[in-house]
Coordinates of C-alpha atoms in Angstrom, one line a residue:
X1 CA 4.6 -10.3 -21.4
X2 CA 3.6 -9.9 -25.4
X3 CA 1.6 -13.3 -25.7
X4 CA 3.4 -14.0 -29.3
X5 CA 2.5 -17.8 -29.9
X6 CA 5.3 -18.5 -31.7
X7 CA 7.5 -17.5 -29.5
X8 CA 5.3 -19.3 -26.2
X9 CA 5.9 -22.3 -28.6
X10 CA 9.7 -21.7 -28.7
X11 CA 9.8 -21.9 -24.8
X12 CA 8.0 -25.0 -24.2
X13 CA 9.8 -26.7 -27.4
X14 CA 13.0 -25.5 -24.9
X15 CA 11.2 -26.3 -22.0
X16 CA 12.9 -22.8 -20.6
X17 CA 12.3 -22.5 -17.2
X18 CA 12.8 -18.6 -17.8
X19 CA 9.2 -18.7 -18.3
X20 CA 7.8 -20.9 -15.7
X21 CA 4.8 -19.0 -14.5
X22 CA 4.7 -16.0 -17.2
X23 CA 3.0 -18.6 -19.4
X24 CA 0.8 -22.1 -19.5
X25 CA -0.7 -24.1 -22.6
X26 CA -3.4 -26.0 -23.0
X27 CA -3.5 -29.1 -25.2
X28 CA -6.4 -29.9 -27.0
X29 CA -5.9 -33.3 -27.7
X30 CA -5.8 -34.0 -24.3
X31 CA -7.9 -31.1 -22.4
X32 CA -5.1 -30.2 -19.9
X33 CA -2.6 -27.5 -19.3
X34 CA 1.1 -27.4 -18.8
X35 CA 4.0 -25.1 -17.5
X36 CA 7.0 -24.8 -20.1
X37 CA 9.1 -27.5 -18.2
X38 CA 6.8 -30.0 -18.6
X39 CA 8.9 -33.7 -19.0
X40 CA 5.9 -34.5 -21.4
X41 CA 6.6 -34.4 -25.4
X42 CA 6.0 -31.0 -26.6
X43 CA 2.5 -31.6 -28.4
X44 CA 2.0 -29.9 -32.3
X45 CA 1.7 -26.5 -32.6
X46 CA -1.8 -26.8 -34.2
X47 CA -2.9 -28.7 -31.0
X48 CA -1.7 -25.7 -28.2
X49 CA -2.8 -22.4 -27.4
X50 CA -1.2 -20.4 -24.9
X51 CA -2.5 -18.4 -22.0
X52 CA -1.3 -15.7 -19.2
X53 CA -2.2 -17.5 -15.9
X54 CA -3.2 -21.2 -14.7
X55 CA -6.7 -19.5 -14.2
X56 CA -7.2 -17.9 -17.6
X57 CA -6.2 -21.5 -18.9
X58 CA -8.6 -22.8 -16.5
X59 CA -11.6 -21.1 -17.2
X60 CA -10.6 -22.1 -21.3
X61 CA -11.7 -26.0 -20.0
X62 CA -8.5 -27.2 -19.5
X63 CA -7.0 -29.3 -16.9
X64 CA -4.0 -29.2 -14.8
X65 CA -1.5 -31.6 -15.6
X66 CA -0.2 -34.7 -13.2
X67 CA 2.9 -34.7 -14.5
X68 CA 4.4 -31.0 -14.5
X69 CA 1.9 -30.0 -11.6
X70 CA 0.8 -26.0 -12.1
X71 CA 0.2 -25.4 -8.6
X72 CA 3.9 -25.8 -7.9
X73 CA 5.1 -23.1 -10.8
X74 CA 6.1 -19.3 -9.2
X75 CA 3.3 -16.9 -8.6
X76 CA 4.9 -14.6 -10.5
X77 CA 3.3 -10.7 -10.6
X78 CA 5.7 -9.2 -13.1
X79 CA 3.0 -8.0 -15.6
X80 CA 1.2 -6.5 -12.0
X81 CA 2.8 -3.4 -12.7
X82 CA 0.8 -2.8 -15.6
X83 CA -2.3 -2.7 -13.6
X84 CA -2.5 -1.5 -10.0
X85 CA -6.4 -2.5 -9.7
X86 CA -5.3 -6.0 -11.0
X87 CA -3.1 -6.6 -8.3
X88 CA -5.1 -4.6 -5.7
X89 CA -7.6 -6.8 -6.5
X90 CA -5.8 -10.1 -6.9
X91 CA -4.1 -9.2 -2.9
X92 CA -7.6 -9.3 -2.0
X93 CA -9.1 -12.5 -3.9
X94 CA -5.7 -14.3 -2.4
X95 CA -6.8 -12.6 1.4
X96 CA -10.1 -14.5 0.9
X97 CA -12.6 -11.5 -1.0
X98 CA -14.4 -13.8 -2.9
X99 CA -15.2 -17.0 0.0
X100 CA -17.4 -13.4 1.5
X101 CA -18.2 -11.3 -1.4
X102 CA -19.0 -11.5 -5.0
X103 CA -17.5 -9.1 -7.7
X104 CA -19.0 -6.4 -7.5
X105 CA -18.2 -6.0 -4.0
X106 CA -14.9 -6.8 -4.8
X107 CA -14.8 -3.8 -7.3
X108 CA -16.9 -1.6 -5.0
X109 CA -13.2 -1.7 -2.6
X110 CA -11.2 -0.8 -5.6
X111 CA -13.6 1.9 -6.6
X112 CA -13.7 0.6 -10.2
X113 CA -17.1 -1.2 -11.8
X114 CA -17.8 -4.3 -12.1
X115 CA -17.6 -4.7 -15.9
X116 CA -14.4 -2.6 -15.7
X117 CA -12.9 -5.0 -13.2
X118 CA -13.5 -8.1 -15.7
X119 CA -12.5 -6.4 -18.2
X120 CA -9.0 -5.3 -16.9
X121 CA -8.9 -9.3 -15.5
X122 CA -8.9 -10.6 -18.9
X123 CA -6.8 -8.2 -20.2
X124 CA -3.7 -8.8 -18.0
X125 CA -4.7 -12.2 -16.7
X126 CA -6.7 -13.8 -19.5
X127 CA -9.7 -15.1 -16.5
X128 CA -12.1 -13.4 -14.6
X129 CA -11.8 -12.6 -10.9
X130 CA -13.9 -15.6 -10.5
X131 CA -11.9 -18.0 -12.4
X132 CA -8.8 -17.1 -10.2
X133 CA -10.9 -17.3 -7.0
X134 CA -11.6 -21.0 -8.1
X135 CA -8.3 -21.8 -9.8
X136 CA -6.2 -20.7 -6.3
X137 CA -9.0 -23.0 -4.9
X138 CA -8.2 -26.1 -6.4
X139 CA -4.6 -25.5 -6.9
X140 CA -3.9 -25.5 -3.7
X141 CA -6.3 -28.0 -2.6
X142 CA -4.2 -30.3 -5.3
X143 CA -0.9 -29.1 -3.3
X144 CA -2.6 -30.3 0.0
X145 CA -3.4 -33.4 -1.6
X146 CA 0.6 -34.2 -3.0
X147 CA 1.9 -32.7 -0.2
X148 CA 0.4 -33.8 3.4
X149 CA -1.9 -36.6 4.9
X150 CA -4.3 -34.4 5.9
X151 CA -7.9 -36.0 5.9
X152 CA -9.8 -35.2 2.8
X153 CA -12.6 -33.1 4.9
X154 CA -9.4 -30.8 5.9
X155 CA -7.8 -30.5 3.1
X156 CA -11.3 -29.4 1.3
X157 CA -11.6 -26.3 4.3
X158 CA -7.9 -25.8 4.3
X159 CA -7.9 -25.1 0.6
X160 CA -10.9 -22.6 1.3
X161 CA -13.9 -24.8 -0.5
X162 CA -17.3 -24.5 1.9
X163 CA -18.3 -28.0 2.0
X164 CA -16.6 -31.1 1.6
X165 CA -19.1 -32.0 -1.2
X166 CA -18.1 -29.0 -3.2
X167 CA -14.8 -30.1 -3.0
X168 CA -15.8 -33.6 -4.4
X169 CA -17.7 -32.2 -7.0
X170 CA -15.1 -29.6 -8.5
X171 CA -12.3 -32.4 -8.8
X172 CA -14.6 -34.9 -10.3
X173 CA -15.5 -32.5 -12.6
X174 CA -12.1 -31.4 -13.3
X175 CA -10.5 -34.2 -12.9
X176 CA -12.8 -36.8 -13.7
X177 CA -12.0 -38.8 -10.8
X178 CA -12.3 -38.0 -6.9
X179 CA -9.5 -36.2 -4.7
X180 CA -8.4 -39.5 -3.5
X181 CA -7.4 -40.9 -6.7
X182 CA -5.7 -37.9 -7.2
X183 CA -3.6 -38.4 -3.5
X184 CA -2.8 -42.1 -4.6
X185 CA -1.1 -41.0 -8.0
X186 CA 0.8 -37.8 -6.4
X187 CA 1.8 -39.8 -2.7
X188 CA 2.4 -37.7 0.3
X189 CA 6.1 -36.4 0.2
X190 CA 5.8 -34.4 3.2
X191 CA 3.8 -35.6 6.8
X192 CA 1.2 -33.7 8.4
X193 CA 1.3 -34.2 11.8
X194 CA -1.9 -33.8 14.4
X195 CA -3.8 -30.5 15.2
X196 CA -3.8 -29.3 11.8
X197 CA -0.1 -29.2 11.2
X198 CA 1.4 -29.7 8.0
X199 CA 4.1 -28.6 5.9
X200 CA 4.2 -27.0 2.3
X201 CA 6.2 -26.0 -0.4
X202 CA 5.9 -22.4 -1.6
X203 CA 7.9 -21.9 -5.1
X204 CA 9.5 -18.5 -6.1
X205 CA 11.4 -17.2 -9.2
X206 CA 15.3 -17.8 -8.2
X207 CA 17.3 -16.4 -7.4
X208 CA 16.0 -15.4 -3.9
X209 CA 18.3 -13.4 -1.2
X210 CA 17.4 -15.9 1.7
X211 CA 20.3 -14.4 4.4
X212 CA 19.2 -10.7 3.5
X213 CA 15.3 -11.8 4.3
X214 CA 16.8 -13.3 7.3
X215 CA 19.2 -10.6 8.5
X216 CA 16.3 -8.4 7.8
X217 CA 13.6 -10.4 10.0
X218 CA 16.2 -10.8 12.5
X219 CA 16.8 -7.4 13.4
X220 CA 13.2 -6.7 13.7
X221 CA 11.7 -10.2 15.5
X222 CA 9.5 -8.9 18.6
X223 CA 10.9 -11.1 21.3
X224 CA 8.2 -13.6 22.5
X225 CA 6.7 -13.1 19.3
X226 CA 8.7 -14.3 16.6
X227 CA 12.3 -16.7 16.5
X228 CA 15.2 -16.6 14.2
X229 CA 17.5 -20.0 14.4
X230 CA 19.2 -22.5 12.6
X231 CA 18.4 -20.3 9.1
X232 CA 14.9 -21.1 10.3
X233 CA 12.0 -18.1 10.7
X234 CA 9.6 -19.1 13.2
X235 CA 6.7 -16.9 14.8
X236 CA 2.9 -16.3 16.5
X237 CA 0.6 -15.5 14.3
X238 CA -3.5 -14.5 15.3
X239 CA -5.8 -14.6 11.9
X240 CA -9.5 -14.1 12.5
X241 CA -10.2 -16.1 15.6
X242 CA -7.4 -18.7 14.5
X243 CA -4.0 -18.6 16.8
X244 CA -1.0 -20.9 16.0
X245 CA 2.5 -20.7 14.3
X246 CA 4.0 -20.4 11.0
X247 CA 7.7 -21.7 10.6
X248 CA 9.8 -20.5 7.1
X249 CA 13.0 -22.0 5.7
X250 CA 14.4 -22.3 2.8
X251 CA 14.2 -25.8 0.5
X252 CA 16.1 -27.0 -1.5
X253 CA 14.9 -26.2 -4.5
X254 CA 13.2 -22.7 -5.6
X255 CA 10.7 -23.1 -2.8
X256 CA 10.4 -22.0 1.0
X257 CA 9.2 -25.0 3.5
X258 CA 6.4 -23.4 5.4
X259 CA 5.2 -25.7 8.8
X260 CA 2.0 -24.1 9.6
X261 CA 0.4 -25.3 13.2
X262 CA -3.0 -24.0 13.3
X263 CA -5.9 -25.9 14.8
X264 CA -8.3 -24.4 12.5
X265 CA -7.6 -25.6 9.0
X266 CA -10.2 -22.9 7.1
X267 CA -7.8 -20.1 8.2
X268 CA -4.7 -21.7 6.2
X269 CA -5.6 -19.7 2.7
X270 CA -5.2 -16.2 4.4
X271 CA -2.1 -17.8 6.2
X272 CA 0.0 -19.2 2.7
X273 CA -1.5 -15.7 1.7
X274 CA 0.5 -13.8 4.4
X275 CA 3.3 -15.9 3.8
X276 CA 3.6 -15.0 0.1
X277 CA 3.4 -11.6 0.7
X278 CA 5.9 -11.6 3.8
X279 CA 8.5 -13.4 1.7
X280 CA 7.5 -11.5 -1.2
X281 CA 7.2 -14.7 -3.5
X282 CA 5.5 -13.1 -6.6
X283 CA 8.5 -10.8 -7.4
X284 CA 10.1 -11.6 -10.3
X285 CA 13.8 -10.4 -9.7
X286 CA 14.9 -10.2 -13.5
X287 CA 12.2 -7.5 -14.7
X288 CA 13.2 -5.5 -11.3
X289 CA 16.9 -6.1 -11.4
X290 CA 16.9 -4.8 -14.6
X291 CA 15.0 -1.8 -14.9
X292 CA 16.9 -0.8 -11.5
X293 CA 19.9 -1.1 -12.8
X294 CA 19.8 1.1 -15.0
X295 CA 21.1 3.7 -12.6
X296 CA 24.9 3.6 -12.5
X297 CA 24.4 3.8 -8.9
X298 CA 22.7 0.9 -7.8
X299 CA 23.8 -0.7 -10.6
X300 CA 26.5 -2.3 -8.2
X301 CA 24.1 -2.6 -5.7
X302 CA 21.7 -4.9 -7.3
X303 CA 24.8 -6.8 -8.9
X304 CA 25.9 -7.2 -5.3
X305 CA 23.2 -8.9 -3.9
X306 CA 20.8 -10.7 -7.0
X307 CA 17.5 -12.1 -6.2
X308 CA 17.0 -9.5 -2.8
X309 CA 13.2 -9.5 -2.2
X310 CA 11.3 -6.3 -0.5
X311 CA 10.0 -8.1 2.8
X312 CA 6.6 -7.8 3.5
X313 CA 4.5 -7.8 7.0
X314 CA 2.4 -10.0 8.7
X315 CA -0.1 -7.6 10.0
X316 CA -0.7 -4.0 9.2
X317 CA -1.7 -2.7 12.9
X318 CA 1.5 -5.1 14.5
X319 CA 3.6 -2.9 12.0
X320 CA 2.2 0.3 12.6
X321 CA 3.1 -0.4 16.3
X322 CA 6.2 -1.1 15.8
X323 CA 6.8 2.0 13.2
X324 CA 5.4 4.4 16.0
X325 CA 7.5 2.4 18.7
X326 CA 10.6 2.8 16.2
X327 CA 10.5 6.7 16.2
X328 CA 13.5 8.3 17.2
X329 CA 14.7 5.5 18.6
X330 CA 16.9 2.4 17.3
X331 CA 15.7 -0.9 15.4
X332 CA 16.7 -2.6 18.6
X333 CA 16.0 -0.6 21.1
X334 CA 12.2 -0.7 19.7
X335 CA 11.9 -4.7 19.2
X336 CA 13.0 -5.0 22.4
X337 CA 10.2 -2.3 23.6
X338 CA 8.1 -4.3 21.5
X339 CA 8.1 -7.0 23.3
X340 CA 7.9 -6.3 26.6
X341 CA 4.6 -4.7 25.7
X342 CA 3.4 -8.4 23.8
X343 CA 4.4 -9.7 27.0
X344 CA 2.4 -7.4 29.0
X345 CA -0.8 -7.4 26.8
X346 CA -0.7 -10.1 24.4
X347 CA -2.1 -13.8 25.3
X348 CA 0.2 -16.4 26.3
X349 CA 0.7 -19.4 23.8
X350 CA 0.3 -22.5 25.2
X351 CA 2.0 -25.0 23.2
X352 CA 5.2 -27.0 25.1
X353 CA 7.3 -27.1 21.8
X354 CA 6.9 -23.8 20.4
X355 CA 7.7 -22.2 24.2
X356 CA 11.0 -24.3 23.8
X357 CA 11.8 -22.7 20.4
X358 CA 11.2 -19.3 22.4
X359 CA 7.6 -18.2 21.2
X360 CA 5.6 -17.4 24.5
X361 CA 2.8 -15.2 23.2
X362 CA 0.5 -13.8 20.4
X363 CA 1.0 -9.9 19.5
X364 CA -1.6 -7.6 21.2
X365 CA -5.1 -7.3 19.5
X366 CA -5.9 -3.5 19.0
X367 CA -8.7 -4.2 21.0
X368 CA -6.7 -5.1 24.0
X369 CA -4.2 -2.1 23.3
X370 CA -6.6 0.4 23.4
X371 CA -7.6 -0.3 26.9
X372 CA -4.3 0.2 28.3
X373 CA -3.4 3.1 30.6
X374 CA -1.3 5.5 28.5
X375 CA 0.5 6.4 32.0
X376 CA 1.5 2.8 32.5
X377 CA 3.9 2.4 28.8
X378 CA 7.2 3.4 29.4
X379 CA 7.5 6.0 26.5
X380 CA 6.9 9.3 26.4
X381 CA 3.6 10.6 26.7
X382 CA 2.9 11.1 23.6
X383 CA 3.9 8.1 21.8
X384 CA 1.9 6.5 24.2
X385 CA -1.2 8.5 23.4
X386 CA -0.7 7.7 19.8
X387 CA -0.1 4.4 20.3
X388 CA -3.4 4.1 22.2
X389 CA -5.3 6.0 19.5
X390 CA -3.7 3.9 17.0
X391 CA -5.4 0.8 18.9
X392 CA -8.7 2.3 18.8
X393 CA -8.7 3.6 15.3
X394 CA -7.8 0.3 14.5
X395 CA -10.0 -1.6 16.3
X396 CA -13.3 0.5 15.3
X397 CA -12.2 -0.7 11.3
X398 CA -10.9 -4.1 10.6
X399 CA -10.0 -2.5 6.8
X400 CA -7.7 -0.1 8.3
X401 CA -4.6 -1.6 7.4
X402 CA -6.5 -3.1 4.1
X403 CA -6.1 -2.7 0.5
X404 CA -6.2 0.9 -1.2
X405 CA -7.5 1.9 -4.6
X406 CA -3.5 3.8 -5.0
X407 CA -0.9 4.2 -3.2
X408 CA -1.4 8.3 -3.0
X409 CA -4.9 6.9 -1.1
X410 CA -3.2 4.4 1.0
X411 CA -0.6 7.3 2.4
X412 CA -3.1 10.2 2.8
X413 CA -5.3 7.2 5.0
X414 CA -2.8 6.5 7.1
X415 CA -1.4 9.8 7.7
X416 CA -4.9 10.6 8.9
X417 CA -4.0 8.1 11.9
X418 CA -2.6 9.1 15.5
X419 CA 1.1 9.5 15.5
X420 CA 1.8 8.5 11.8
X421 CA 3.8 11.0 9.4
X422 CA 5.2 10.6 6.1
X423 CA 7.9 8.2 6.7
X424 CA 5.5 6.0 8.6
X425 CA 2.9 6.0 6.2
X426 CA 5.2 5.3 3.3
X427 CA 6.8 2.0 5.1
X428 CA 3.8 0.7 6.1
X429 CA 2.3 1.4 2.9
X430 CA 5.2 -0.5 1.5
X431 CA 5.4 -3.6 3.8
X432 CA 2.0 -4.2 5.0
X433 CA 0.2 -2.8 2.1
X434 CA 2.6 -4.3 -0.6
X435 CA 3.0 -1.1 -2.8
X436 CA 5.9 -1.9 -4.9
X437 CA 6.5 1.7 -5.1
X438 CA 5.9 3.1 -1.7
X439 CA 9.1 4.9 -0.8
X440 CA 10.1 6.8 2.8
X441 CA 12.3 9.3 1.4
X442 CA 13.3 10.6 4.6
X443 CA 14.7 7.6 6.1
X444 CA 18.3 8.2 7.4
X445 CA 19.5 4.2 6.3
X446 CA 18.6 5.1 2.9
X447 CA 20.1 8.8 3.4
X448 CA 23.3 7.3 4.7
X449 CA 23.9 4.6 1.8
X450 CA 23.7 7.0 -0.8
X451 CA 26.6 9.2 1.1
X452 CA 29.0 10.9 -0.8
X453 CA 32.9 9.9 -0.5
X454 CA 33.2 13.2 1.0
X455 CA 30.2 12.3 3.6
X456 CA 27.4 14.6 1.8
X457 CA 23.8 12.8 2.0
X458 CA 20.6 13.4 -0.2
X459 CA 18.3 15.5 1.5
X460 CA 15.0 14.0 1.6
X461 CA 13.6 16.2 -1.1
X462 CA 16.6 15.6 -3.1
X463 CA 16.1 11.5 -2.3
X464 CA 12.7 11.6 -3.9
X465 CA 13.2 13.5 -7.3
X466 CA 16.6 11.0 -7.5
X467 CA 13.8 7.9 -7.0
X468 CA 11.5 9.3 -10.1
X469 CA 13.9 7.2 -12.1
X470 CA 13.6 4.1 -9.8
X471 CA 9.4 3.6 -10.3
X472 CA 7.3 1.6 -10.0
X473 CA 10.3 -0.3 -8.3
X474 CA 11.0 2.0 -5.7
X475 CA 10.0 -0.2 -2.8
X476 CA 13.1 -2.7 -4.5
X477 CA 15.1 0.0 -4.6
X478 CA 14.7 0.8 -1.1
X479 CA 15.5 -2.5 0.4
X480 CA 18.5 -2.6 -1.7
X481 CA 19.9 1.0 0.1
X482 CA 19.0 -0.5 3.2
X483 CA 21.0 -3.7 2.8
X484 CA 24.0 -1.6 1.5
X485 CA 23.7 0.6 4.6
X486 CA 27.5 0.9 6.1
X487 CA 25.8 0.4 9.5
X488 CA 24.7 -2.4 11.1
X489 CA 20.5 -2.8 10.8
X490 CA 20.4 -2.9 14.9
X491 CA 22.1 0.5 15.3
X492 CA 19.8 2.6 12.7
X493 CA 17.3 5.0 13.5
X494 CA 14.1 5.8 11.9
X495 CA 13.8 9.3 10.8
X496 CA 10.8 11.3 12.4
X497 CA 7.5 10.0 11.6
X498 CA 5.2 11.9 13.8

C-alpha cells in the first residue's frame, strides 16, 4: 500500500481493522510498536511513524507491544505481488533459509545479488532479510510464550533461536526483562501437553472459505495419511528427520487452531510454515476479490463464495505423486491408489490416539519409492516407471520441489521431470510452489465450469488467453472454477499431464 502518514494516522485514530497487518507504528515516547486496533490511546501524531511490516518496525528500535500483541495480526502478502523475488525470498526465510545460510546465499537461490536483494526488502517491506529472519524469530517465540506451557528451553528451539542463551539475550534486550516475565504478564490460554504437543493460533484476514478448504482437502486426503472429521483437518506429516501430526480447525475468531504433535520442537518453524502456506493464510481476499471481479463472469463467482483461499500442499514430491497417480483417472479413484501405496511403502505411525482418529502411517520418502519394483504397482507400466523416476529425481535433490527464481522457471523444471506435462507442472507449481499465478489451462473442472448454456467449453488455448485478464491472480481464479464446477470434486478427472 501507498505509505501516506496521514492517512496511516487516520486508521489507527479509527482503529480500522481493515488495515491490521498492511501497517504498524512505532511510538517514540514509548519505543514500541502497535497494530491499528490497538485498545491503547492513539498517541500524537508528532510522536508516530508508520512502517510496512512488524520487522521493518523492528529493525527501526521499536518494541512489540503487550497490549495489542503483533505476533497475532494476519500475515498478510498483498503488496507480494509487487515483487516476485520478495516473496520468493520471504517463502524461503519462513522455510528456515536464514537458521542455514546467510544473505547472499539466500540471493544466490533467487539469482539476484545481494545488494539487490536488500534493496528490494526495504523497498516493499521496509527491513532487511535479516530483520525479518529475527522478527519471525521472536514473534513467534512471544506466541509460544502467551500461548502454551512449553518449558522455556523448548519454546527457545521451537521458535527456531540456536541456544537457549540467545533466546535470553534477544528478549532482555528487546524487552528489557526475561521470557518469563513476559509468560507471567501474557498467561497460558492454551495447554501444551507432553512430547512436544501444543496448540496455536494462526490469524488470517477474514473472511476465510473454511467448508471450501475442507471440501477441497477432503476429496483429496490419502487414506492412512491424512483425516477429515468433525470440521477438523488432521494428518502425518515427515519434516527433516521430525515425524508427528498436525491437526487444523477453525477458531473462533480470524484464526485456525493448529495442534501440532511433534517430539522434536526445532522442526515446529518449518511446520507453522507449511501450515500457512497449506491454508494459504497470507492472502488478502479483498485485493484478490476485487481485481477478479472485474470479469463479468466470475464476478458471481467470487460473490458466491467470499474469502475462498487457493489451498496449498504440504509437500512438493507427495503432490507430484499424487498429480502423476491422478492422470486419467478420478480424484477418488487416485486418493484411494494413494493410499494403498502409503500403506505399502510408507512407515507405520505409532501413536494409540492418532491410529484411533484413523492416521496409520507417514507418506513414502522418495528414497523408499524409488526402490520399489515398477512391476509390483498396480498401474500401468508407464505411470509406474514415471513414478519411480520421479522418486529418484527426487531423492538425488532435496530442492527439487523448492523455490524458483519465476514461475516460467519453476514449470520448465518440472516439466523436465518423468511423467510431468503441462497440466502437472502448472498445479504443482501452483500448490506446492505457491505461485499465485500458476494456471493448468487444460484442466477439464475448469473447462467444464466455464461451459456455455448451450454446453460449449473453452478450449485450453482459448482458457489461457481468457486468463490474461485474471493475473497475477490466476491461481484464485482457478480455485474459484473449481469450486463452481457443476460436478462433484470426487468424480472429476485430471486432464492429460504426461
Amino acid at each position: 500500500m501507498d505509505m501516506d502518514d496521514d492517512a496511516c494516522y487516520r486508521a489507527f485514530q479509527t482503529r480500522d481493522a481493515r488495515f491490521d497487518g498492511r501497517i504498524f507504528c512505532g511510538v517514540k515516547t514509548t519505543g514500541i510498536y502497535c497494530r491499528p486496533i490497538c485498545p491503547a490511546r492513539t498517541p500524537k501524531r508528532e510522536n508516530m511513524t508508520f512502517h510496512r511490516s512488524a520487522a521493518a518496525a523492528q529493525e527501526a528500535g521499536f518494541r512489540p507491544c503487550l497490549r495489542c500483541r503483533p505476533e497475532t495480526s494476519p500475515d498478510l502478502g498483498s503488496w507480494r505481488g509487487t515483487s516476485n523475488t520478495v516473496s520468493r525470498a520471504l517463502a524461503l526465510i519462513e522455510a528456515g533459509a536464514m537458521d542455514i545460510g546467510d544473505v547472499d546465499a539466500l540471493a544466490g537461490r533467487l539469482g539476484v545479488g545481494e545488494r539487490q536483494l536488500r534493496r528490494l526488502f526495504q523497498q516493499h517491506v521496509g527491513a532487511s532479510p535479516v530483520a525479518v529472519a529475527q522478527t519471525r524469530r521472536v514473534l513467534l517465540a512471544k506466541q509460544l510464550l502467551h500461548e502454551t506451557r512449553l518449558p522455556m528451553a523448548e519454546v527457545a528451539l521451537a521458535a527456531g533461536f540456536g541456544s537457549v542463551r540467545r533466546f535470553n539475550e534477544t528478549f532482555q534486550q528487546l524487552f528489557r526483562r526475561p521470557p518469563g516475565a513476559l509468560r507471567r504478564l501474557g498467561g497460558a490460554e492454551i495447554a501444551a501437553g507432553e512430547g512436544g504437543a501444543a496448540t496455536i493460533r494462526l490469524p488470517y484476514r477474514a473472511p476465510y472459505d473454511w467448508p471450501a478448504m475442507l471440501a477441497f482437502l477432503t476429496a483429496r486426503a490419502i487414506p492412512g495419511v491424512e483425516v477429515v472429521a468433525n470440521g477438523r483437518y488432521a494428518r502425518t506429516l515427515t519434516v527433516g528427520d521430525a515425524r508427528g501430526v498436525v491437526m487444523v480447525e477453525p477458531g473462533e475468531g480470524a484464526y485456525l487452531k493448529v495442534t501440532l504433535r511433534f517430539p522434536k520442537v526445532q522442526a515446529w518453524p518449518a511446520i507453522i510454515a507449511k501450515v500457512r502456506r497449506v491454508f494459504d493464510l497470507a492472502a488478502d481476499p479483498a485485493i484478490i476479490e476485487a481485481h477478479l471481479s472485474e470479469d463479468p463472469d466470475l464476478a458471481p463467482l467470487v460473490a458466491a463464495r467470499p474469502g475462498l483461499r487457493a489451498p496449498g500442499a504440504w509437500d512438493g514430491f507427495e503432490l507430484s505423486v499424487r498429480a502423476v497417480l491422478g492422470q486419467q483417472i478420478t480424484v477418488h479413484a487416485a486418493r484411494q491408489l494413494a493410499g494403498k501405496i502409503s500403506a505399502a511403502y510408507g512407515e507405520p505411525l505409532l501413536d494409540e490416539a492418532a491410529n484411533q482418529l484413523g492416521l496409520t502411517q507417514f507418506f513414502p520418502t522418495p528414497e523408499r519409492l524409488a526402490t520399489v519394483d515398477v512391476e509390483t504397482l498396480a498401474m500401468p507400466r508407464a505411470r509406474g516407471r514415471a513414478l519411480v523416476g520421479l522418486a529418484a529425481a527426487a531423492a538425488a535433490d532435496p530442492d527439487l520441489f523448492g523455490t524458483r527464481r519465476s514461475l516460467d522457471e519453476a514449470v520448465a523444471a518440472l516439466r523436465a521431470l518423468p511423467g510431468i506435462g503441462e497440466w502437472t507442472a502448472q498445479y504443482i507449481a501452483m500448490r506446492a510452489l505457491r505461485e499465485p499465478d500458476a494456471f493448468p489451462s487444460a484442466d477439464i473442472g475448469l473447462m467444464r465450469a466455464l461451459e456455455t448454456p448451450d454446453g460449449v467449453r473453452p478450449t485450453p488455448a482459448e482458457l489461457l488467453i481468457r486468463a490474461e485478464r485474471w493475473r497475477p491472480w490466476r491461481a484464485y481464479a482457478a480455485s474459484h472454477l473449481w469450486a463452481a464446477d457443476p460436478k462433484n470434486p470426487s468424480e472429476t478427472k485430471h486432464a492429460q499431464a504426461a
